[in-house]
Amino acid sequence: MSFSCGLECVLVLGCARWVWKRCTYIGSDDSATWTNATPDEFEPIPRICRLILAVYETDLHNPHYTPAGGYCLQPDCVVKRVTYEQAQGCSTPYIIYRDDEHKEIVLAMRGLNLAKESDYKVLLDNGLGRQMFDGGYVHHGLLKSAIWVLNQEGDTLRRMWEETGKEYTMVFAGHSLGSGVAALLTVIVVNHRERLGGIPRDKIRCYAIAPARCMSLNLAVKYADVIHSVVLQDDFLPRTATPLEDIFKSIFCLPCLLFLVCLRDTFIPEGRKLGDPRRLYAPGRMYHIVERKFCRCGRFPPEVRTAIPVDGRFEHIVLSCNATSDHAIVWIEREAEKAINRMKEAMGENMTTAPKAQKMDRIQTLEKEHKDALERAVSLNVPHAVSDAEAEEADEEEGEEASDRIGEEQSQSQTREEESVEAGGKTKSGRTNWDEVVKKLFKKGDSGVTTVNRDIGITGAR
C-alpha cells in the first residue's frame, strides 16, 4: 500500500513538474543565448514585410489596407502582379518589384489564404520523407510551387537583372506558405545561378517571414548565408514539427493540436530529432523578435536576437494565447518597424567606432557564425551535413561548372541566332525549363531509388 502511494506521489510530482515547465516556457527562452541583431542587417525586414502586404492590394494607387506610414513603394515600379486566377492553383499570389532606391529586384509572395482550396492542395502535396533534394529533404508541394514560379518568371528576373547593369540584389520573400516557396526557390536559384545571368551568390537574398518548416536541418544550416527567417515571439508555425498538411487540417482545433504535439515532443530525445533526416525545419539564419516577458502584461519595446542554431532550433511549442496572432504579417511588420527604430536610436547613443568599421566587423562575425554552424552540424552527426571546407570546395566546383555551362549556352545561343538570320527568320531566345533543371539534381540507381546526382557539382550533395 505504501509503495503504491509513493509511486502515485512520484507520478503526480513528475506530471506537476512537466506542466509547470511547459506553462512557464515562453517564446523568448528559445533565443535567450543569442546575440542582438544590428540595424544594418535587420533594416530590410520592415520594408520586405510591407512589400508582402502590398500583394494583398488589388490597386496600389488606391490601397485599402495601408500600414502605418504607408507601403513606401512606387506603384509604377511593380513590374508584374500575379493573382490566384493567373497562378492557376500552382502558387500563392505574388508581385515582382524593382526597388531602385535600394537596388533590389524583389519577388514577394503572400501567405496562406484559408478560403482558397488551391493553397491547401499545395500544403497537402507532401509526405514524410517523400521529396529528397540537394542532399536533404524538402516539402514536395512547396518545391513544385517554387519550380512553377521559376518557369513563369525566370526569364523576367534574368532580363531585369541584366537591364539594371547586374548590380541589383535578387530578393525572394514570402510569408507563411509563401515563405516556404520563396526559400526553396532561393535554393534552386543559388545552385543554378547561370540560369539568371550568372548572378553571384552574395547578390541573392531570401526573407522568410513567419517561416514554414520546409527543409531538413542540413539544408537549413547550409543556406543560412542567403536565407533569413523572421519569427515573432510565440509564433506556432516555425516551432511545429508536425507536417504542414496536418497543421492546417486541424486549423479549427489548433490549440488541441499544439497541446498534443507539445506532449509528444516531450518524450522525444534531442538526439533522435537531430538524427532524423526527414524532419523539416525553418530555413536559414533566424531573427527572433522578442516583445513579451514572463508574468508581465502588455508588450515591451521589441528586441531582435539572431543566430544560426543547430540544436534547439525552435523545437518547443509555446502554450500561449499569442501563438496564432504572432503569425500575422500585420503584427510582424509593426513590431519589426518598432525594433529597427529602437536599434537605430540605441546605436546613435552608443556610437564609439566608425559605421563602416562596425559593418565590416559584423560581416566577418556573420561569416564566422555560419562556418561554426556548419561545423557544429557535422559534430552532432546531422544527416548529410557538410563541413565548411567541403562546402567551399563544392562551391568552387559549382562555380567552374556554372561558367562552363554559361559559355556553352552562349555559344549555342549565338549559333541559333546565326542560323536564324541565315534562314531569314526572327531570333527567339529559348526559355529555361526549370523542371528539367531540377531533375538534373537526381539520378536513379540500379535499385530504382532516386538519389542526389553528385556529378553536377551541387553544394552539399557529397
Short mmCIF file of C-alpha atoms in Angstrom, two decimals:
data_model
loop_
_atom_site.label_atom_id
_atom_site.label_comp_id
_atom_site.label_asym_id
_atom_site.label_seq_id
_atom_site.Cartn_x
_atom_site.Cartn_y
_atom_site.Cartn_z
CA MET A 1 0.00 0.00 0.00
CA SER A 2 2.72 2.42 0.98
CA PHE A 3 4.68 1.54 -2.17
CA SER A 4 1.71 2.32 -4.43
CA CYS A 5 1.10 5.62 -2.61
CA GLY A 6 4.74 6.55 -3.05
CA LEU A 7 4.59 5.68 -6.72
CA GLU A 8 1.47 7.83 -7.14
CA CYS A 9 3.20 10.74 -5.41
CA VAL A 10 6.22 10.45 -7.71
CA LEU A 11 3.91 10.32 -10.74
CA VAL A 12 1.91 13.34 -9.58
CA LEU A 13 5.07 15.32 -8.85
CA GLY A 14 6.51 14.39 -12.24
CA CYS A 15 3.34 15.49 -14.04
CA ALA A 16 3.19 18.68 -12.00
CA ARG A 17 6.80 19.45 -12.86
CA TRP A 18 6.13 18.86 -16.56
CA VAL A 19 3.03 21.09 -16.51
CA TRP A 20 4.96 23.82 -14.68
CA LYS A 21 7.86 23.72 -17.13
CA ARG A 22 5.57 23.76 -20.18
CA CYS A 23 3.29 26.51 -18.86
CA THR A 24 6.22 28.71 -17.82
CA TYR A 25 8.13 28.19 -21.07
CA ILE A 26 7.91 31.38 -23.12
CA GLY A 27 8.96 32.21 -26.65
CA SER A 28 11.92 34.33 -25.57
CA ASP A 29 13.55 31.26 -23.98
CA ASP A 30 14.33 29.90 -27.47
CA SER A 31 16.75 32.75 -28.15
CA ALA A 32 17.97 33.54 -24.64
CA THR A 33 21.62 32.87 -25.58
CA TRP A 34 21.57 34.53 -29.00
CA THR A 35 23.27 37.81 -29.85
CA ASN A 36 21.40 41.01 -30.69
CA ALA A 37 20.94 41.89 -34.34
CA THR A 38 22.36 45.12 -35.74
CA PRO A 39 20.37 47.80 -37.60
CA ASP A 40 22.22 47.18 -40.87
CA GLU A 41 21.29 43.50 -41.10
CA PHE A 42 17.71 43.92 -39.86
CA GLU A 43 16.90 47.12 -41.80
CA PRO A 44 15.34 45.35 -44.83
CA ILE A 45 12.83 43.35 -42.76
CA PRO A 46 10.10 46.01 -42.20
CA ARG A 47 10.40 47.07 -45.85
CA ILE A 48 10.06 43.46 -47.05
CA CYS A 49 7.02 42.97 -44.80
CA ARG A 50 5.36 45.98 -46.41
CA LEU A 51 6.07 44.57 -49.87
CA ILE A 52 4.41 41.30 -48.87
CA LEU A 53 1.43 43.23 -47.53
CA ALA A 54 1.25 45.04 -50.87
CA VAL A 55 0.47 41.70 -52.55
CA TYR A 56 -2.92 41.77 -50.79
CA GLU A 57 -3.87 45.03 -52.52
CA THR A 58 -5.68 44.96 -55.85
CA ASP A 59 -4.68 48.54 -56.73
CA LEU A 60 -1.63 50.11 -55.10
CA HIS A 61 -2.63 53.53 -56.44
CA ASN A 62 -5.75 53.28 -54.26
CA PRO A 63 -4.76 50.98 -51.36
CA HIS A 64 -7.28 49.71 -48.80
CA TYR A 65 -5.03 48.11 -46.16
CA THR A 66 -2.23 50.64 -45.86
CA PRO A 67 0.06 50.01 -42.86
CA ALA A 68 1.12 52.86 -40.60
CA GLY A 69 3.49 55.03 -42.60
CA GLY A 70 2.29 53.63 -45.93
CA TYR A 71 3.81 51.00 -48.18
CA CYS A 72 6.79 53.24 -49.04
CA LEU A 73 6.97 51.94 -52.61
CA GLN A 74 6.42 53.27 -56.12
CA PRO A 75 3.35 51.58 -57.65
CA ASP A 76 4.72 52.17 -61.14
CA CYS A 77 7.78 50.07 -60.26
CA VAL A 78 5.65 46.96 -59.79
CA VAL A 79 6.75 45.07 -62.89
CA LYS A 80 4.27 42.23 -62.57
CA ARG A 81 1.38 41.12 -60.38
CA VAL A 82 0.08 37.55 -60.37
CA THR A 83 -3.35 36.78 -58.87
CA TYR A 84 -4.90 33.49 -57.81
CA GLU A 85 -6.61 33.19 -61.18
CA GLN A 86 -3.36 33.67 -63.05
CA ALA A 87 -1.46 31.29 -60.76
CA GLN A 88 -4.00 28.55 -61.58
CA GLY A 89 -3.61 26.93 -58.18
CA CYS A 90 0.15 26.40 -58.55
CA SER A 91 1.26 29.21 -56.26
CA THR A 92 0.06 31.94 -53.95
CA PRO A 93 -0.22 35.46 -55.49
CA TYR A 94 2.97 37.47 -55.79
CA ILE A 95 4.43 40.66 -57.21
CA ILE A 96 7.77 41.49 -58.84
CA TYR A 97 9.03 44.90 -57.78
CA ARG A 98 12.05 46.90 -58.91
CA ASP A 99 13.36 48.89 -55.95
CA ASP A 100 15.69 51.48 -57.45
CA GLU A 101 16.31 53.18 -54.10
CA HIS A 102 17.79 50.06 -52.51
CA LYS A 103 18.94 48.46 -55.79
CA GLU A 104 16.86 45.33 -55.38
CA ILE A 105 14.66 43.15 -57.57
CA VAL A 106 12.05 41.69 -55.22
CA LEU A 107 9.69 38.77 -55.77
CA ALA A 108 7.27 38.90 -52.81
CA MET A 109 4.68 36.20 -52.07
CA ARG A 110 1.67 36.33 -49.77
CA GLY A 111 0.79 33.72 -47.15
CA LEU A 112 -1.88 31.08 -46.87
CA ASN A 113 -5.46 32.01 -47.74
CA LEU A 114 -7.79 29.86 -45.63
CA ALA A 115 -10.58 30.39 -48.17
CA LYS A 116 -8.58 29.08 -51.15
CA GLU A 117 -8.64 25.37 -51.91
CA SER A 118 -5.56 25.71 -54.13
CA ASP A 119 -3.40 26.70 -51.13
CA TYR A 120 -4.47 23.57 -49.28
CA LYS A 121 -3.55 21.46 -52.31
CA VAL A 122 0.00 22.80 -52.17
CA LEU A 123 0.18 22.01 -48.46
CA LEU A 124 -1.30 18.54 -48.75
CA ASP A 125 1.03 17.54 -51.58
CA ASN A 126 3.62 16.07 -49.26
CA GLY A 127 4.56 13.12 -47.12
CA LEU A 128 7.31 12.47 -44.56
CA GLY A 129 10.50 11.75 -46.47
CA ARG A 130 8.76 11.96 -49.85
CA GLN A 131 10.97 14.55 -51.57
CA MET A 132 14.77 14.42 -51.45
CA PHE A 133 16.55 17.45 -52.86
CA ASP A 134 20.12 18.78 -52.82
CA GLY A 135 21.35 16.29 -50.23
CA GLY A 136 18.39 16.70 -47.88
CA TYR A 137 14.62 16.59 -47.69
CA VAL A 138 12.14 19.32 -48.59
CA HIS A 139 8.38 19.81 -48.72
CA HIS A 140 7.23 18.33 -52.05
CA GLY A 141 4.31 20.69 -52.71
CA LEU A 142 6.31 23.82 -51.90
CA LEU A 143 9.15 22.64 -54.17
CA LYS A 144 6.71 22.11 -57.05
CA SER A 145 5.30 25.60 -56.47
CA ALA A 146 8.81 27.11 -56.47
CA ILE A 147 9.62 25.39 -59.78
CA TRP A 148 6.38 26.68 -61.28
CA VAL A 149 7.21 30.26 -60.25
CA LEU A 150 10.68 29.98 -61.81
CA ASN A 151 9.20 28.60 -65.02
CA GLN A 152 6.93 31.63 -65.18
CA GLU A 153 9.30 34.35 -64.01
CA GLY A 154 12.85 33.07 -64.55
CA ASP A 155 13.31 34.91 -67.85
CA THR A 156 11.74 38.08 -66.43
CA LEU A 157 14.08 38.08 -63.43
CA ARG A 158 17.11 37.42 -65.61
CA ARG A 159 16.17 40.23 -68.01
CA MET A 160 15.58 42.68 -65.16
CA TRP A 161 18.92 41.86 -63.54
CA GLU A 162 20.78 42.34 -66.82
CA GLU A 163 18.91 45.56 -67.63
CA THR A 164 19.87 47.03 -64.24
CA GLY A 165 23.54 46.56 -65.01
CA LYS A 166 23.90 43.35 -62.99
CA GLU A 167 24.26 45.44 -59.84
CA TYR A 168 20.92 44.84 -58.14
CA THR A 169 20.36 42.22 -55.44
CA MET A 170 17.81 39.49 -56.22
CA VAL A 171 15.43 39.18 -53.27
CA PHE A 172 12.86 36.43 -52.75
CA ALA A 173 10.42 36.99 -49.89
CA GLY A 174 7.30 35.36 -48.54
CA HIS A 175 5.09 34.96 -45.50
CA SER A 176 3.88 31.64 -44.05
CA LEU A 177 3.12 29.37 -47.02
CA GLY A 178 4.84 31.86 -49.33
CA SER A 179 7.97 31.78 -47.16
CA GLY A 180 8.45 28.09 -47.86
CA VAL A 181 8.07 28.62 -51.61
CA ALA A 182 10.49 31.58 -51.53
CA ALA A 183 13.07 29.61 -49.52
CA LEU A 184 13.06 26.61 -51.87
CA LEU A 185 13.05 28.91 -54.88
CA THR A 186 16.20 30.51 -53.45
CA VAL A 187 17.90 27.14 -53.02
CA ILE A 188 17.24 26.29 -56.67
CA VAL A 189 18.49 29.67 -57.92
CA VAL A 190 21.65 29.52 -55.77
CA ASN A 191 22.51 26.16 -57.33
CA HIS A 192 21.78 27.38 -60.87
CA ARG A 193 22.89 31.00 -60.86
CA GLU A 194 23.93 30.80 -64.51
CA ARG A 195 20.23 30.50 -65.41
CA LEU A 196 19.72 34.04 -64.12
CA GLY A 197 22.65 35.55 -65.97
CA GLY A 198 25.41 34.29 -63.67
CA ILE A 199 24.27 36.29 -60.64
CA PRO A 200 26.76 35.97 -57.74
CA ARG A 201 25.67 34.15 -54.58
CA ASP A 202 26.21 37.26 -52.46
CA LYS A 203 23.59 39.09 -54.55
CA ILE A 204 20.86 36.58 -53.73
CA ARG A 205 18.73 37.00 -50.59
CA CYS A 206 15.65 35.37 -49.17
CA TYR A 207 13.49 36.70 -46.35
CA ALA A 208 11.15 34.08 -44.90
CA ILE A 209 8.64 35.83 -42.63
CA ALA A 210 6.91 33.53 -40.11
CA PRO A 211 8.61 30.65 -41.93
CA ALA A 212 7.16 27.25 -42.62
CA ARG A 213 9.28 24.20 -41.87
CA CYS A 214 10.22 23.30 -45.42
CA MET A 215 13.72 21.74 -45.46
CA SER A 216 15.88 19.34 -43.47
CA LEU A 217 18.38 20.62 -40.92
CA ASN A 218 21.50 20.25 -43.08
CA LEU A 219 19.93 22.45 -45.79
CA ALA A 220 18.60 24.97 -43.25
CA VAL A 221 22.14 25.49 -41.92
CA LYS A 222 23.92 25.34 -45.28
CA TYR A 223 21.89 28.16 -46.82
CA ALA A 224 21.94 30.40 -43.74
CA ASP A 225 24.12 32.90 -45.59
CA VAL A 226 21.36 33.64 -48.13
CA ILE A 227 18.10 32.76 -46.31
CA HIS A 228 16.97 34.86 -43.35
CA SER A 229 13.93 33.78 -41.32
CA VAL A 230 11.99 36.15 -39.05
CA VAL A 231 9.92 34.85 -36.12
CA LEU A 232 7.76 36.98 -33.84
CA GLN A 233 7.88 35.81 -30.19
CA ASP A 234 5.48 32.82 -29.82
CA ASP A 235 4.62 32.09 -33.48
CA PHE A 236 3.46 28.47 -33.69
CA LEU A 237 4.43 27.59 -37.28
CA PRO A 238 8.27 27.58 -37.05
CA ARG A 239 8.01 25.51 -33.84
CA THR A 240 5.61 22.85 -35.03
CA ALA A 241 7.43 19.84 -36.43
CA THR A 242 4.07 18.31 -37.32
CA PRO A 243 3.76 18.28 -41.12
CA LEU A 244 2.11 21.41 -42.53
CA GLU A 245 -0.69 19.39 -44.04
CA ASP A 246 -1.68 18.06 -40.61
CA ILE A 247 -1.50 21.52 -39.03
CA PHE A 248 -3.91 23.11 -41.45
CA LYS A 249 -6.23 20.09 -41.46
CA SER A 250 -6.65 20.87 -37.76
CA ILE A 251 -6.68 24.67 -38.06
CA PHE A 252 -10.05 24.95 -36.35
CA CYS A 253 -8.80 22.95 -33.37
CA LEU A 254 -5.26 24.27 -33.39
CA PRO A 255 -4.90 24.68 -29.58
CA CYS A 256 -5.71 20.98 -29.12
CA LEU A 257 -3.16 20.01 -31.78
CA LEU A 258 -0.45 22.21 -30.28
CA PHE A 259 -1.01 20.71 -26.83
CA LEU A 260 -0.78 17.16 -28.16
CA VAL A 261 2.36 17.99 -30.16
CA CYS A 262 3.85 19.58 -27.05
CA LEU A 263 3.09 16.42 -25.04
CA ARG A 264 4.52 14.12 -27.73
CA ASP A 265 7.74 16.08 -28.27
CA THR A 266 8.46 16.00 -24.53
CA PHE A 267 9.31 12.31 -24.81
CA ILE A 268 11.40 12.51 -28.00
CA PRO A 269 15.15 12.77 -27.22
CA GLU A 270 17.04 15.66 -28.82
CA GLY A 271 19.48 13.27 -30.47
CA ARG A 272 16.68 11.39 -32.16
CA LYS A 273 15.28 14.63 -33.58
CA LEU A 274 18.66 15.68 -34.96
CA GLY A 275 19.27 12.23 -36.39
CA ASP A 276 16.05 12.12 -38.43
CA PRO A 277 16.95 13.34 -41.95
CA ARG A 278 13.28 13.66 -42.89
CA ARG A 279 12.43 16.11 -40.10
CA LEU A 280 11.87 19.57 -41.57
CA TYR A 281 12.98 22.88 -40.05
CA ALA A 282 12.60 26.61 -40.54
CA PRO A 283 15.28 27.68 -43.04
CA GLY A 284 18.43 29.76 -42.72
CA ARG A 285 19.60 32.32 -40.18
CA MET A 286 16.95 33.06 -37.55
CA TYR A 287 15.85 36.51 -36.37
CA HIS A 288 13.67 36.35 -33.27
CA ILE A 289 11.62 39.42 -32.33
CA VAL A 290 11.00 39.35 -28.57
CA GLU A 291 8.46 41.73 -27.05
CA ARG A 292 6.85 39.98 -24.05
CA LYS A 293 8.21 38.74 -20.73
CA PHE A 294 7.10 36.05 -18.31
CA CYS A 295 4.24 37.06 -16.00
CA ARG A 296 4.21 40.58 -17.45
CA CYS A 297 1.21 42.21 -19.08
CA GLY A 298 1.35 44.06 -22.37
CA ARG A 299 4.10 44.42 -24.94
CA PHE A 300 7.57 45.74 -24.21
CA PRO A 301 9.90 47.55 -26.64
CA PRO A 302 10.91 44.77 -29.02
CA GLU A 303 14.44 43.46 -29.29
CA VAL A 304 15.80 41.29 -32.09
CA ARG A 305 18.09 38.33 -31.48
CA THR A 306 19.84 36.36 -34.17
CA ALA A 307 21.78 33.11 -34.59
CA ILE A 308 22.18 30.05 -36.81
CA PRO A 309 21.05 27.42 -34.29
CA VAL A 310 21.60 23.73 -34.98
CA ASP A 311 20.28 22.07 -31.83
CA GLY A 312 17.41 23.87 -30.11
CA ARG A 313 16.14 25.35 -33.37
CA PHE A 314 12.64 26.37 -32.21
CA GLU A 315 11.91 22.83 -31.05
CA HIS A 316 9.45 23.64 -28.26
CA ILE A 317 5.80 24.58 -28.68
CA VAL A 318 4.84 27.66 -26.64
CA LEU A 319 1.46 27.30 -24.93
CA SER A 320 0.46 30.92 -25.42
CA CYS A 321 -2.67 32.80 -26.40
CA ASN A 322 -0.46 34.72 -28.86
CA ALA A 323 0.77 31.62 -30.73
CA THR A 324 -1.51 32.35 -33.69
CA SER A 325 -1.65 36.16 -33.57
CA ASP A 326 2.16 36.33 -33.67
CA HIS A 327 1.96 34.59 -37.05
CA ALA A 328 0.12 37.54 -38.63
CA ILE A 329 2.17 39.58 -41.13
CA VAL A 330 0.50 42.78 -39.89
CA TRP A 331 1.85 42.31 -36.36
CA ILE A 332 5.27 41.27 -37.60
CA GLU A 333 5.56 44.41 -39.73
CA ARG A 334 4.59 46.65 -36.82
CA GLU A 335 6.96 45.09 -34.32
CA ALA A 336 9.80 44.91 -36.86
CA GLU A 337 9.40 48.64 -37.54
CA LYS A 338 9.46 49.40 -33.81
CA ALA A 339 12.51 47.20 -33.36
CA ILE A 340 14.55 48.81 -36.14
CA ASN A 341 13.74 52.31 -34.86
CA ARG A 342 14.78 51.29 -31.36
CA MET A 343 18.03 49.77 -32.64
CA LYS A 344 18.89 52.92 -34.59
CA GLU A 345 18.28 55.10 -31.55
CA ALA A 346 20.44 52.87 -29.35
CA MET A 347 23.18 52.76 -31.97
CA GLY A 348 23.24 56.55 -32.22
CA GLU A 349 23.59 56.88 -28.46
CA ASN A 350 26.37 54.27 -28.17
CA MET A 351 28.38 55.12 -31.30
CA THR A 352 32.06 54.55 -30.48
CA THR A 353 33.54 53.34 -33.79
CA ALA A 354 33.11 54.34 -37.41
CA PRO A 355 29.96 52.89 -39.08
CA LYS A 356 31.99 51.33 -41.90
CA ALA A 357 34.30 49.59 -39.45
CA GLN A 358 31.31 48.31 -37.49
CA LYS A 359 29.71 46.99 -40.65
CA MET A 360 32.86 45.16 -41.75
CA ASP A 361 33.27 43.62 -38.30
CA ARG A 362 29.67 42.43 -38.34
CA ILE A 363 30.05 40.89 -41.81
CA GLN A 364 33.07 38.91 -40.59
CA THR A 365 31.12 37.84 -37.50
CA LEU A 366 28.20 36.60 -39.61
CA GLU A 367 30.54 34.61 -41.83
CA LYS A 368 32.21 33.05 -38.80
CA GLU A 369 28.84 32.13 -37.27
CA HIS A 370 27.87 30.37 -40.49
CA LYS A 371 31.11 28.38 -40.55
CA ASP A 372 30.72 27.46 -36.88
CA ALA A 373 27.13 26.31 -37.51
CA LEU A 374 28.27 24.08 -40.38
CA GLU A 375 30.95 22.53 -38.18
CA ARG A 376 28.53 22.02 -35.31
CA ALA A 377 26.07 20.26 -37.59
CA VAL A 378 28.84 17.85 -38.57
CA SER A 379 29.89 17.33 -34.93
CA LEU A 380 26.29 16.49 -33.97
CA ASN A 381 26.11 13.93 -36.80
CA VAL A 382 23.28 15.72 -38.57
CA PRO A 383 22.49 13.55 -41.64
CA HIS A 384 24.09 14.80 -44.89
CA ALA A 385 25.71 17.79 -43.13
CA VAL A 386 28.92 19.10 -44.72
CA SER A 387 31.81 20.96 -43.12
CA ASP A 388 32.79 24.45 -44.15
CA ALA A 389 35.82 23.17 -46.09
CA GLU A 390 33.65 20.70 -48.03
CA ALA A 391 31.07 23.38 -48.74
CA GLU A 392 33.72 25.79 -50.06
CA GLU A 393 35.23 23.08 -52.26
CA ALA A 394 31.81 22.21 -53.68
CA ASP A 395 31.10 25.93 -54.27
CA GLU A 396 34.30 26.27 -56.27
CA GLU A 397 33.46 23.23 -58.39
CA GLU A 398 29.94 24.51 -58.88
CA GLY A 399 31.24 27.93 -59.96
CA GLU A 400 33.59 26.38 -62.51
CA GLU A 401 30.86 24.16 -63.94
CA ALA A 402 28.43 27.10 -63.98
CA SER A 403 30.95 29.12 -66.01
CA ASP A 404 31.30 26.23 -68.44
CA ARG A 405 27.54 25.97 -68.77
CA ILE A 406 27.24 29.72 -69.38
CA GLY A 407 29.87 29.51 -72.11
CA GLU A 408 28.16 26.54 -73.75
CA GLU A 409 24.74 28.24 -73.61
CA GLN A 410 26.14 31.48 -75.09
CA SER A 411 27.83 29.53 -77.86
CA GLN A 412 24.65 27.59 -78.62
CA SER A 413 22.58 30.76 -78.49
CA GLN A 414 24.93 32.51 -80.92
CA THR A 415 24.80 29.52 -83.28
CA ARG A 416 21.00 29.54 -83.20
CA GLU A 417 20.91 33.26 -83.90
CA GLU A 418 23.27 32.90 -86.88
CA GLU A 419 21.18 30.05 -88.26
CA SER A 420 18.04 32.09 -87.79
CA VAL A 421 19.50 35.10 -89.55
CA GLU A 422 20.71 32.95 -92.43
CA ALA A 423 17.22 31.49 -92.76
CA GLY A 424 15.71 34.96 -92.79
CA GLY A 425 13.74 34.23 -89.63
CA LYS A 426 13.40 36.05 -86.34
CA THR A 427 15.66 35.26 -83.42
CA LYS A 428 13.85 33.78 -80.45
CA SER A 429 15.61 33.03 -77.18
CA GLY A 430 14.68 29.71 -75.62
CA ARG A 431 13.11 29.76 -72.16
CA THR A 432 14.65 27.81 -69.31
CA ASN A 433 12.64 24.76 -68.31
CA TRP A 434 13.20 24.66 -64.55
CA ASP A 435 11.56 21.24 -64.26
CA GLU A 436 14.41 19.81 -66.34
CA VAL A 437 16.99 21.82 -64.39
CA VAL A 438 15.80 20.43 -61.06
CA LYS A 439 15.59 16.88 -62.44
CA LYS A 440 19.33 17.07 -63.10
CA LEU A 441 19.81 17.12 -59.33
CA PHE A 442 18.72 13.49 -59.21
CA LYS A 443 19.59 10.18 -60.80
CA LYS A 444 18.19 6.69 -60.41
CA GLY A 445 20.40 3.89 -59.21
CA ASP A 446 20.25 0.23 -60.19
CA SER A 447 17.69 -0.35 -57.46
CA GLY A 448 15.40 2.27 -58.96
CA VAL A 449 15.76 4.60 -55.97
CA THR A 450 16.09 8.30 -56.78
CA THR A 451 19.26 9.80 -55.28
CA VAL A 452 21.14 13.07 -55.49
CA ASN A 453 23.32 13.37 -58.58
CA ARG A 454 26.81 14.06 -57.30
CA ASP A 455 28.27 14.63 -60.73
CA ILE A 456 26.90 18.13 -61.29
CA GLY A 457 28.70 19.99 -58.51
CA ILE A 458 25.75 20.77 -56.29
CA THR A 459 26.80 22.07 -52.91
CA GLY A 460 26.20 19.64 -50.12
CA ALA A 461 25.44 16.68 -52.37
CA ARG A 462 28.58 15.00 -51.14
#
